[in-house]
PDB file of C-alpha atoms and ligand atoms in Angstrom:
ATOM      1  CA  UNK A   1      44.161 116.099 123.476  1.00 88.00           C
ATOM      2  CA  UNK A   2      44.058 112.472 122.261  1.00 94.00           C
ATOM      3  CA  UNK A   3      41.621 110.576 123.944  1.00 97.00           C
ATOM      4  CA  UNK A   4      41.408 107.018 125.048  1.00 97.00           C
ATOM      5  CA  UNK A   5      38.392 105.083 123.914  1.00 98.00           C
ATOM      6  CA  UNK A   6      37.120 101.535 123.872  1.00 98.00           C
ATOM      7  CA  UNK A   7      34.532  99.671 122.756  1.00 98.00           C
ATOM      8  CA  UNK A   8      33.501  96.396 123.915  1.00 98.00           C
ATOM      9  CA  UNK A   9      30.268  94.780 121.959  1.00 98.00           C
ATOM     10  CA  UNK A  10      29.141  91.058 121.600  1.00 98.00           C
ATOM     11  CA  UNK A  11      29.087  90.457 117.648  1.00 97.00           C
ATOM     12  CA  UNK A  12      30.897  91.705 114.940  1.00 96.00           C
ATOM     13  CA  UNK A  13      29.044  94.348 113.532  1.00 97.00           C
ATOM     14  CA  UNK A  14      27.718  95.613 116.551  1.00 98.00           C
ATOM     15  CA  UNK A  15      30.423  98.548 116.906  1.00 98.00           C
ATOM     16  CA  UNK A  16      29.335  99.938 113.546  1.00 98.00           C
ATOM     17  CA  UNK A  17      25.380  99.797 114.421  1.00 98.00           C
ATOM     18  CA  UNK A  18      26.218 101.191 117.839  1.00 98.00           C
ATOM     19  CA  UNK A  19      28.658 103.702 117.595  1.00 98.00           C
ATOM     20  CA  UNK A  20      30.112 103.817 113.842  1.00 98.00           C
ATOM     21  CA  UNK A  21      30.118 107.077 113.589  1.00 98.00           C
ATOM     22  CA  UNK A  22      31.056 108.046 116.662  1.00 98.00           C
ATOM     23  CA  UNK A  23      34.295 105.999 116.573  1.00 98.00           C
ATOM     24  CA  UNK A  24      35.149 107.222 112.806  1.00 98.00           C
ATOM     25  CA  UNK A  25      34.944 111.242 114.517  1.00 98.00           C
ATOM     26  CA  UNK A  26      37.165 109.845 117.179  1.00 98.00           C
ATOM     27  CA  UNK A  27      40.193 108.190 114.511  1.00 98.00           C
ATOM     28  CA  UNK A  28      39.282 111.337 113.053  1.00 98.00           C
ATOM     29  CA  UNK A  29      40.083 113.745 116.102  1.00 98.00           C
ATOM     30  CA  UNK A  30      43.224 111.532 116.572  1.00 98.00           C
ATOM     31  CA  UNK A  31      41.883 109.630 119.403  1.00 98.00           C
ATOM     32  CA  UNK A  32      43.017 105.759 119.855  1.00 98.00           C
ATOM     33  CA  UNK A  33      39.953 103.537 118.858  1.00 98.00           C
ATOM     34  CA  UNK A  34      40.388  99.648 120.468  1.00 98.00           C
ATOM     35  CA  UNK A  35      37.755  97.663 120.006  1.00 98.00           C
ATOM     36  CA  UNK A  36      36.999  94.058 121.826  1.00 98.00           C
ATOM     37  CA  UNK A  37      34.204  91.913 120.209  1.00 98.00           C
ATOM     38  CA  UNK A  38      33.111  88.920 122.543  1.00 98.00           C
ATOM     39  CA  UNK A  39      31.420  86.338 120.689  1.00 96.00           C
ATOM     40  CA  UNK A  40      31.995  84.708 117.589  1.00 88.00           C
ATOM     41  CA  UNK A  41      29.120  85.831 116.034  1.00 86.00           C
ATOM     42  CA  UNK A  42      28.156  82.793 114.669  1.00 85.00           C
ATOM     43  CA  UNK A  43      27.999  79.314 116.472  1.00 78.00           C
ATOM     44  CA  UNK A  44      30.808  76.953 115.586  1.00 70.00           C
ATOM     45  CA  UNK A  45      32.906  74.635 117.193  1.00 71.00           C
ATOM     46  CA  UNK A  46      36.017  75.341 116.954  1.00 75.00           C
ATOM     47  CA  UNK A  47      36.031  78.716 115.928  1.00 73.00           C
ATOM     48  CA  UNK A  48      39.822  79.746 115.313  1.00 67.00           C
ATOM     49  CA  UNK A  49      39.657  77.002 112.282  1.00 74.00           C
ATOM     50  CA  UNK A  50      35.637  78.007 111.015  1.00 87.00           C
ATOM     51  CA  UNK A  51      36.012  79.074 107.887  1.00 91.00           C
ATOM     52  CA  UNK A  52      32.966  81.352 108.136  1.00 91.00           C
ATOM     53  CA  UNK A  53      34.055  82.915 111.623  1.00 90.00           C
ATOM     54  CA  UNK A  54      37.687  83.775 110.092  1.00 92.00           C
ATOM     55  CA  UNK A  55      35.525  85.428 106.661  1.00 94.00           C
ATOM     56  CA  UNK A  56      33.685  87.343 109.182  1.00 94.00           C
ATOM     57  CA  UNK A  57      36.660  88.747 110.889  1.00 95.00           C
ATOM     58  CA  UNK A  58      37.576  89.643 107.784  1.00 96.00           C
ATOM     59  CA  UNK A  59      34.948  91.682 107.113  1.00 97.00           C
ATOM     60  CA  UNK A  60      35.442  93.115 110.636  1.00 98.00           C
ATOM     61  CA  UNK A  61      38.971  93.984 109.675  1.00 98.00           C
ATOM     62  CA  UNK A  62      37.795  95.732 106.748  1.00 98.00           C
ATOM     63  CA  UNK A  63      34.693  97.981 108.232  1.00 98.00           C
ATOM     64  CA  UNK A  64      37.725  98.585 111.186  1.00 98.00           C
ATOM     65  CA  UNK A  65      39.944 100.378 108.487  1.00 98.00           C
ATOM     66  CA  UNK A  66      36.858 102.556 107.132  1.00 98.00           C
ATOM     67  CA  UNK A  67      36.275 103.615 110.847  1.00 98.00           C
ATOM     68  CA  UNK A  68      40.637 104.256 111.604  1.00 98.00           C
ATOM     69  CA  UNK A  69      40.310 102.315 114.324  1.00 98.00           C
ATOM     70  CA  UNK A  70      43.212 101.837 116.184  1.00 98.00           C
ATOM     71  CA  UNK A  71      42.440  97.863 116.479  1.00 98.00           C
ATOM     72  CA  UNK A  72      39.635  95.303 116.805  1.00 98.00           C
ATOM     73  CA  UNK A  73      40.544  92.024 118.772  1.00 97.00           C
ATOM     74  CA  UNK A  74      38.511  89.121 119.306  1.00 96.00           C
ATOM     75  CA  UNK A  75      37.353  86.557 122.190  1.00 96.00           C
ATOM     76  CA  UNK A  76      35.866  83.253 121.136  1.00 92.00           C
ATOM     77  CA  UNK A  77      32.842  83.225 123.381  1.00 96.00           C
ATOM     78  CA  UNK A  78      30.052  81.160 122.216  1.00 94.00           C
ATOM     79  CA  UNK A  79      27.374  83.186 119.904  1.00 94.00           C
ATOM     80  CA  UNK A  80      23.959  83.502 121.166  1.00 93.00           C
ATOM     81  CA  UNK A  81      25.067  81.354 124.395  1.00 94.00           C
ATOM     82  CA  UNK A  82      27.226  83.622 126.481  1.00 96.00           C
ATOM     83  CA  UNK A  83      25.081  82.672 129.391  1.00 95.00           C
ATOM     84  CA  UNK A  84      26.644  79.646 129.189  1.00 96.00           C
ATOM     85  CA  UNK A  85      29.764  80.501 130.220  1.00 97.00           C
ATOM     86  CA  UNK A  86      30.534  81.659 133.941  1.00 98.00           C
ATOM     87  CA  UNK A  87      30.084  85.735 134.123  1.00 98.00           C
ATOM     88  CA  UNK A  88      33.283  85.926 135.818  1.00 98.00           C
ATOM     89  CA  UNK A  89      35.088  84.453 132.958  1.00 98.00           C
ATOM     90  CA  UNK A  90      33.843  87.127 130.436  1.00 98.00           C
ATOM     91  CA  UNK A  91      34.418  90.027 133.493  1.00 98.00           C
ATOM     92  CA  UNK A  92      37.753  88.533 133.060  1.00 98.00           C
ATOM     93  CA  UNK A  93      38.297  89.084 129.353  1.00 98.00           C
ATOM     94  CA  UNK A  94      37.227  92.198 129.537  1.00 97.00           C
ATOM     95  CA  UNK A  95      39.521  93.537 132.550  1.00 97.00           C
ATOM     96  CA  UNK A  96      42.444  92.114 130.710  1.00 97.00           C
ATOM     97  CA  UNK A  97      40.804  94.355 127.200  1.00 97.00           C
ATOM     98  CA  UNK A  98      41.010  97.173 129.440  1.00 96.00           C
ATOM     99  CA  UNK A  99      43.869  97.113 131.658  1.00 94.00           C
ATOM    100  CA  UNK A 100      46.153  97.021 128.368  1.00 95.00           C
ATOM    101  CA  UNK A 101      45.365 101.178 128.119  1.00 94.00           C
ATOM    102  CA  UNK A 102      43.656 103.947 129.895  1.00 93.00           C
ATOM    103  CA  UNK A 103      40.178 104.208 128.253  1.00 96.00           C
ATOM    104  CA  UNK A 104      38.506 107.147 129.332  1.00 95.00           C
ATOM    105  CA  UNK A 105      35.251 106.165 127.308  1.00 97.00           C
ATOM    106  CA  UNK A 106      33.805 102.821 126.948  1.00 98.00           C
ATOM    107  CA  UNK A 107      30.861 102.533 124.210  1.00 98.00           C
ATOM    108  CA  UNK A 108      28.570  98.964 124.974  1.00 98.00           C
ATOM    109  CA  UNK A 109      25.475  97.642 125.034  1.00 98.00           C
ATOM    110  CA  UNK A 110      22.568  98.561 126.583  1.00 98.00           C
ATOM    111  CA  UNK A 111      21.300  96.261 129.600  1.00 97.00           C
ATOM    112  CA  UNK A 112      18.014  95.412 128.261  1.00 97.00           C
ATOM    113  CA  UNK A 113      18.595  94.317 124.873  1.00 97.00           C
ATOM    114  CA  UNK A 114      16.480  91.380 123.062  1.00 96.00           C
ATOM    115  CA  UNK A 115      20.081  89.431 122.802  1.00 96.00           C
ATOM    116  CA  UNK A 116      21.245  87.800 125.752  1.00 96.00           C
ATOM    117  CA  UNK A 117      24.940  88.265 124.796  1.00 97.00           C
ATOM    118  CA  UNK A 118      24.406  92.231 124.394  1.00 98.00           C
ATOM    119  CA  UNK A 119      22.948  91.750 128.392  1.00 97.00           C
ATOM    120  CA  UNK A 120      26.012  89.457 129.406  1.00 98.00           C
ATOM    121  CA  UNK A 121      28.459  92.133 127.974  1.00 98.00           C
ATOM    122  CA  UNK A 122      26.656  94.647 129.511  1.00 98.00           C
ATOM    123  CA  UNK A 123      27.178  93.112 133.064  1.00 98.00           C
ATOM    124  CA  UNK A 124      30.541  92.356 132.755  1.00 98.00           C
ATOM    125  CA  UNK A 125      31.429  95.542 131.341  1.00 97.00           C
ATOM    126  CA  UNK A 126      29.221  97.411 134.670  1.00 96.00           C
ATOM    127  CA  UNK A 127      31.698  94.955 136.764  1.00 96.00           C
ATOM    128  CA  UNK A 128      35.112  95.527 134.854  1.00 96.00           C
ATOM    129  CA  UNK A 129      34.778  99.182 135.241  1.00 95.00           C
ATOM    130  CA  UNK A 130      33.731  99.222 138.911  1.00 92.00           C
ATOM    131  CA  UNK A 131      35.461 102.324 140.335  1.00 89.00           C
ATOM    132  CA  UNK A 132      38.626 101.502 142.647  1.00 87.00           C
ATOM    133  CA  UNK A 133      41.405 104.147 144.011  1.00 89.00           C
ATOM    134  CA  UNK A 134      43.262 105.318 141.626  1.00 81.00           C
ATOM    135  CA  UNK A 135      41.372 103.514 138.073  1.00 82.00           C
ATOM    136  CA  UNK A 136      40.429 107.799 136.809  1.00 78.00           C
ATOM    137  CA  UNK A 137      37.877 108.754 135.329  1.00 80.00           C
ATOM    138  CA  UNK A 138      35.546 107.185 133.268  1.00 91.00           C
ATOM    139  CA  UNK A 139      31.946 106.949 131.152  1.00 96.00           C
ATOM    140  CA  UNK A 140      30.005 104.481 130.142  1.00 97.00           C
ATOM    141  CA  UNK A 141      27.627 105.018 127.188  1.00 98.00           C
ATOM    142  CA  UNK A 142      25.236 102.165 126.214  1.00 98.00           C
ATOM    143  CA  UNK A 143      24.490 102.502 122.157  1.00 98.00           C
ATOM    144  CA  UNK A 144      21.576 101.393 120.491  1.00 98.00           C
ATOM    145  CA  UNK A 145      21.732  98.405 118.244  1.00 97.00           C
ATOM    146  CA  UNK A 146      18.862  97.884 115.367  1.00 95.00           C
ATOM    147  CA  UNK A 147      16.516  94.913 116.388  1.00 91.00           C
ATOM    148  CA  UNK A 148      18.312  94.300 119.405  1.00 94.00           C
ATOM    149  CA  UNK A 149      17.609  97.178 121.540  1.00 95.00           C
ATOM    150  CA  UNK A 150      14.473  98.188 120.573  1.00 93.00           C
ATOM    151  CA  UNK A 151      12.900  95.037 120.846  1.00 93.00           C
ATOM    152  CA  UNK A 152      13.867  94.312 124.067  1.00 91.00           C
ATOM    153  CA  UNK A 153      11.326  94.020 127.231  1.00 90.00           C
ATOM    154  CA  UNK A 154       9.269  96.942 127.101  1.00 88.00           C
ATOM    155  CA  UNK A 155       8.303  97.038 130.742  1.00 89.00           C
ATOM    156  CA  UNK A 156      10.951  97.876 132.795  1.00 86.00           C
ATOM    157  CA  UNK A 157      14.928  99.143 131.809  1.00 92.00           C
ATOM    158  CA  UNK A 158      14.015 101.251 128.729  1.00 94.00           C
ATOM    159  CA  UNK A 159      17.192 102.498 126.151  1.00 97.00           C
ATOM    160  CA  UNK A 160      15.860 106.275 127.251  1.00 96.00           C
ATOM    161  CA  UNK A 161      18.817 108.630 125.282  1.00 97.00           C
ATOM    162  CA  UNK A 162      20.560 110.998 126.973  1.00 97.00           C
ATOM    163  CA  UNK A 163      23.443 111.857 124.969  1.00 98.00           C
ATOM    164  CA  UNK A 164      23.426 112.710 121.358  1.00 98.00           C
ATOM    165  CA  UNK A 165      26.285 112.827 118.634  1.00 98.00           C
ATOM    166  CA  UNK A 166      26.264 115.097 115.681  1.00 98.00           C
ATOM    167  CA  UNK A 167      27.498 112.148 112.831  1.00 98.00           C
ATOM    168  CA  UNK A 168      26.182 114.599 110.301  1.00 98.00           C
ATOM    169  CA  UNK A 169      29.931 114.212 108.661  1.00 98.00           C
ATOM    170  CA  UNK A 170      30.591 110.362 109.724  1.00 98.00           C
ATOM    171  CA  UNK A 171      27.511 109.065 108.465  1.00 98.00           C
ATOM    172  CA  UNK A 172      28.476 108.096 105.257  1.00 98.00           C
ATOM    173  CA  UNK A 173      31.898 106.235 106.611  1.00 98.00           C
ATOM    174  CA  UNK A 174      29.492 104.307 109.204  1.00 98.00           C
ATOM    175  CA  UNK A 175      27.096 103.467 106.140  1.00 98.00           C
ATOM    176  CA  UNK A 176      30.571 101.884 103.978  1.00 98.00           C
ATOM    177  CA  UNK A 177      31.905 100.582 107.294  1.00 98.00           C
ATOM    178  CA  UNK A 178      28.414  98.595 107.617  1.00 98.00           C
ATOM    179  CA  UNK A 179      28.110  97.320 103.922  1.00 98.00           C
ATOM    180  CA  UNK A 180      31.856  95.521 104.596  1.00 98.00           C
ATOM    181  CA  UNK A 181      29.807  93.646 106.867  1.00 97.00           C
ATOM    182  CA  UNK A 182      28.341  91.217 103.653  1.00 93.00           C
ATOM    183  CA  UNK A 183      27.128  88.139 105.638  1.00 89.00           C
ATOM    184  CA  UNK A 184      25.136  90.567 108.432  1.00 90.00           C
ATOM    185  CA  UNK A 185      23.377  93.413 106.420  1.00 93.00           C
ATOM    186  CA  UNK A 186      20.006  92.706 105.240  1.00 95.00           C
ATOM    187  CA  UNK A 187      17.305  94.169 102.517  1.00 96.00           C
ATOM    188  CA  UNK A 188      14.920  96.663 103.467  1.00 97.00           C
ATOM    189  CA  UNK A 189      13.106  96.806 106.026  1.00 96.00           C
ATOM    190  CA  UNK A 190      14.823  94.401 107.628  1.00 95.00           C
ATOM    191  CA  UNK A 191      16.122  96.736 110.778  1.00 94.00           C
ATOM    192  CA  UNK A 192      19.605  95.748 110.116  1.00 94.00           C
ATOM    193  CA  UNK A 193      19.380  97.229 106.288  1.00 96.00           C
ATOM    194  CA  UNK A 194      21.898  99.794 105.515  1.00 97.00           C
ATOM    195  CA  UNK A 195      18.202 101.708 105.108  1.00 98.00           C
ATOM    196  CA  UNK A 196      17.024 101.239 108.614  1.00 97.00           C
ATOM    197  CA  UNK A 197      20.973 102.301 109.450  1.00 98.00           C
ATOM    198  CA  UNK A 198      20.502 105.410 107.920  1.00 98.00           C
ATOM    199  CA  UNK A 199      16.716 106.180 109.090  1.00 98.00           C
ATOM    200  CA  UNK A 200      17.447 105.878 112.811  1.00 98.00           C
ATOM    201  CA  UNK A 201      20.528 108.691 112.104  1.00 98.00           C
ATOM    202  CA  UNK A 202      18.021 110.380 110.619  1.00 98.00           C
ATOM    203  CA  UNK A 203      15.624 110.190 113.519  1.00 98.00           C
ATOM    204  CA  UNK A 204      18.160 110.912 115.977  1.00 98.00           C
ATOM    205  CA  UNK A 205      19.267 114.223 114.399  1.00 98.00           C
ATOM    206  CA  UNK A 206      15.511 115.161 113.849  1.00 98.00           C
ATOM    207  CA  UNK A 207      15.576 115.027 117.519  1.00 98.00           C
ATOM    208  CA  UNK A 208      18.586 117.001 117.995  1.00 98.00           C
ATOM    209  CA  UNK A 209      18.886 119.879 115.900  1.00 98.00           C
ATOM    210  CA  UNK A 210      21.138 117.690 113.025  1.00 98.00           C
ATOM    211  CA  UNK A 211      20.841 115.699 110.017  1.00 98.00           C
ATOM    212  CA  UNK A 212      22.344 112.873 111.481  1.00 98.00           C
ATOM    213  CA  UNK A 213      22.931 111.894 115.324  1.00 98.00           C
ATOM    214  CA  UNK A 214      23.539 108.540 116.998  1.00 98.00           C
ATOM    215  CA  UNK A 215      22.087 108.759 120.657  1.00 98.00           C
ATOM    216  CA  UNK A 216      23.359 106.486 123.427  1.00 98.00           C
ATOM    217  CA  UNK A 217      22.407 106.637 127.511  1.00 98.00           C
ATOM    218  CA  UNK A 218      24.711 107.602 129.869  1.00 98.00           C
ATOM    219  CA  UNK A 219      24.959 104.634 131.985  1.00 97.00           C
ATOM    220  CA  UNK A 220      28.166 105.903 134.658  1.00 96.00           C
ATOM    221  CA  UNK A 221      30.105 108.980 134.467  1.00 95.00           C
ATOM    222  CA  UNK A 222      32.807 109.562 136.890  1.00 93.00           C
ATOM    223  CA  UNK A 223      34.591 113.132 136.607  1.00 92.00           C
ATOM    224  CA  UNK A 224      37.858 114.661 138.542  1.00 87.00           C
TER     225      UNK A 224
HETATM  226 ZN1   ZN B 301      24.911  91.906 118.677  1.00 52.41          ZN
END
């Protein structure tokens, strides 16, 4: 049965890191993919004119259609600042992302993350998808995002997985879906080198019986 699935990430790139190959075996299975990305992803002005902002949707557009994904929209909140704008505003943006369809599963970030915009989206997602009568069932997965979630304060909220995804046959599509992604990858061992990409798949099928996995923690799950 087709599913419904959305995911809803701060920067441009971050859908690939977090979830790229989960999201290719979902356009694979049939399933409709939307994406919403928050921020700009790099700090501009005005950004519907940036020149730099529209070359990186570009890109976006391009890793999209190596993933099938249904679509990948845009808000222009401010990169690296989202905690400048009021949290209900970006709650906002992201109830209107989701009352346009039924999404069943919602990929994000993590709450703990280094970046401040990964936490903001977190919250706001958390508050979007508060349960009311009749909203159905839904899950929330937080994904892990290379030098964003593993740096992040080490004291408290840890990323602990709980849910792992054979990507053993998706891998390579999230790898080709990254490198569109021109102005974000960097050389090894920079974590966000196609390398380190690959490595933490690696890792996360050595820890669950595949040659490639992407784990993510189950942050809600509500079932009939
Ligand atoms: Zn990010």
């Amino acid at each position: 049965m087709k599913k419904m699935i959305a995911g809803i990430f701060s920067h441009p790139d971050d859908e690939v890191l977090g979830a790229g190959g989960a999201l290719k075996k979902h356009s694979l299975n049939g399933d409709d993919v939307r994406i919403l990305i928050l921020s700009t992803g790099l700090t501009s002005r005005e950004p519907a004119k940036d020149a730099e902002i529209l070359e990186l949707r570009k890109q976006a557009q391009a890793s999209a259609d190596v993933l099938g994904l249904t679509s990948i929209e845009f808000a222009d909140f401010p990169d690296n600042k989202m905690d400048s704008v009021p949290l209900l505003d970006v709650v906002k943006r992201v109830e209107e992302f989701l009352d346009s369809f039924n999404a069943t599963t919602i990929y994000t970030h993590h709450g703990n993350d280094l970046n401040i915009d990964h936490r903001i989206t977190y919250q706001a997602v958390l508050t979007a998808c508060r349960p009311l009568p009749g909203s159905g069932p839904r899950e929330i997965l937080a994904c892990e995002i290379n030098s964003a979630t593993e740096w992040g304060d080490n004291t408290g909220n840890l990323f602990i997985p709980s849910d792992f995804l054979n990507i053993e046959n998706t891998l390579k599509s999230k790898i080709e879906a990254l490198s569109c992604y021109k102005s974000e990858i960097r050389d090894w061992p920079h974590p966000r080198s196609l390398e380190a990409v690959e490595g933490l798949a690696k890792l996360r099928g050595s820890q669950s019986g595949f040659t490639a996995a992407e784990a993510y923690q189950v942050i809600k799950r509500v079932r009939n």
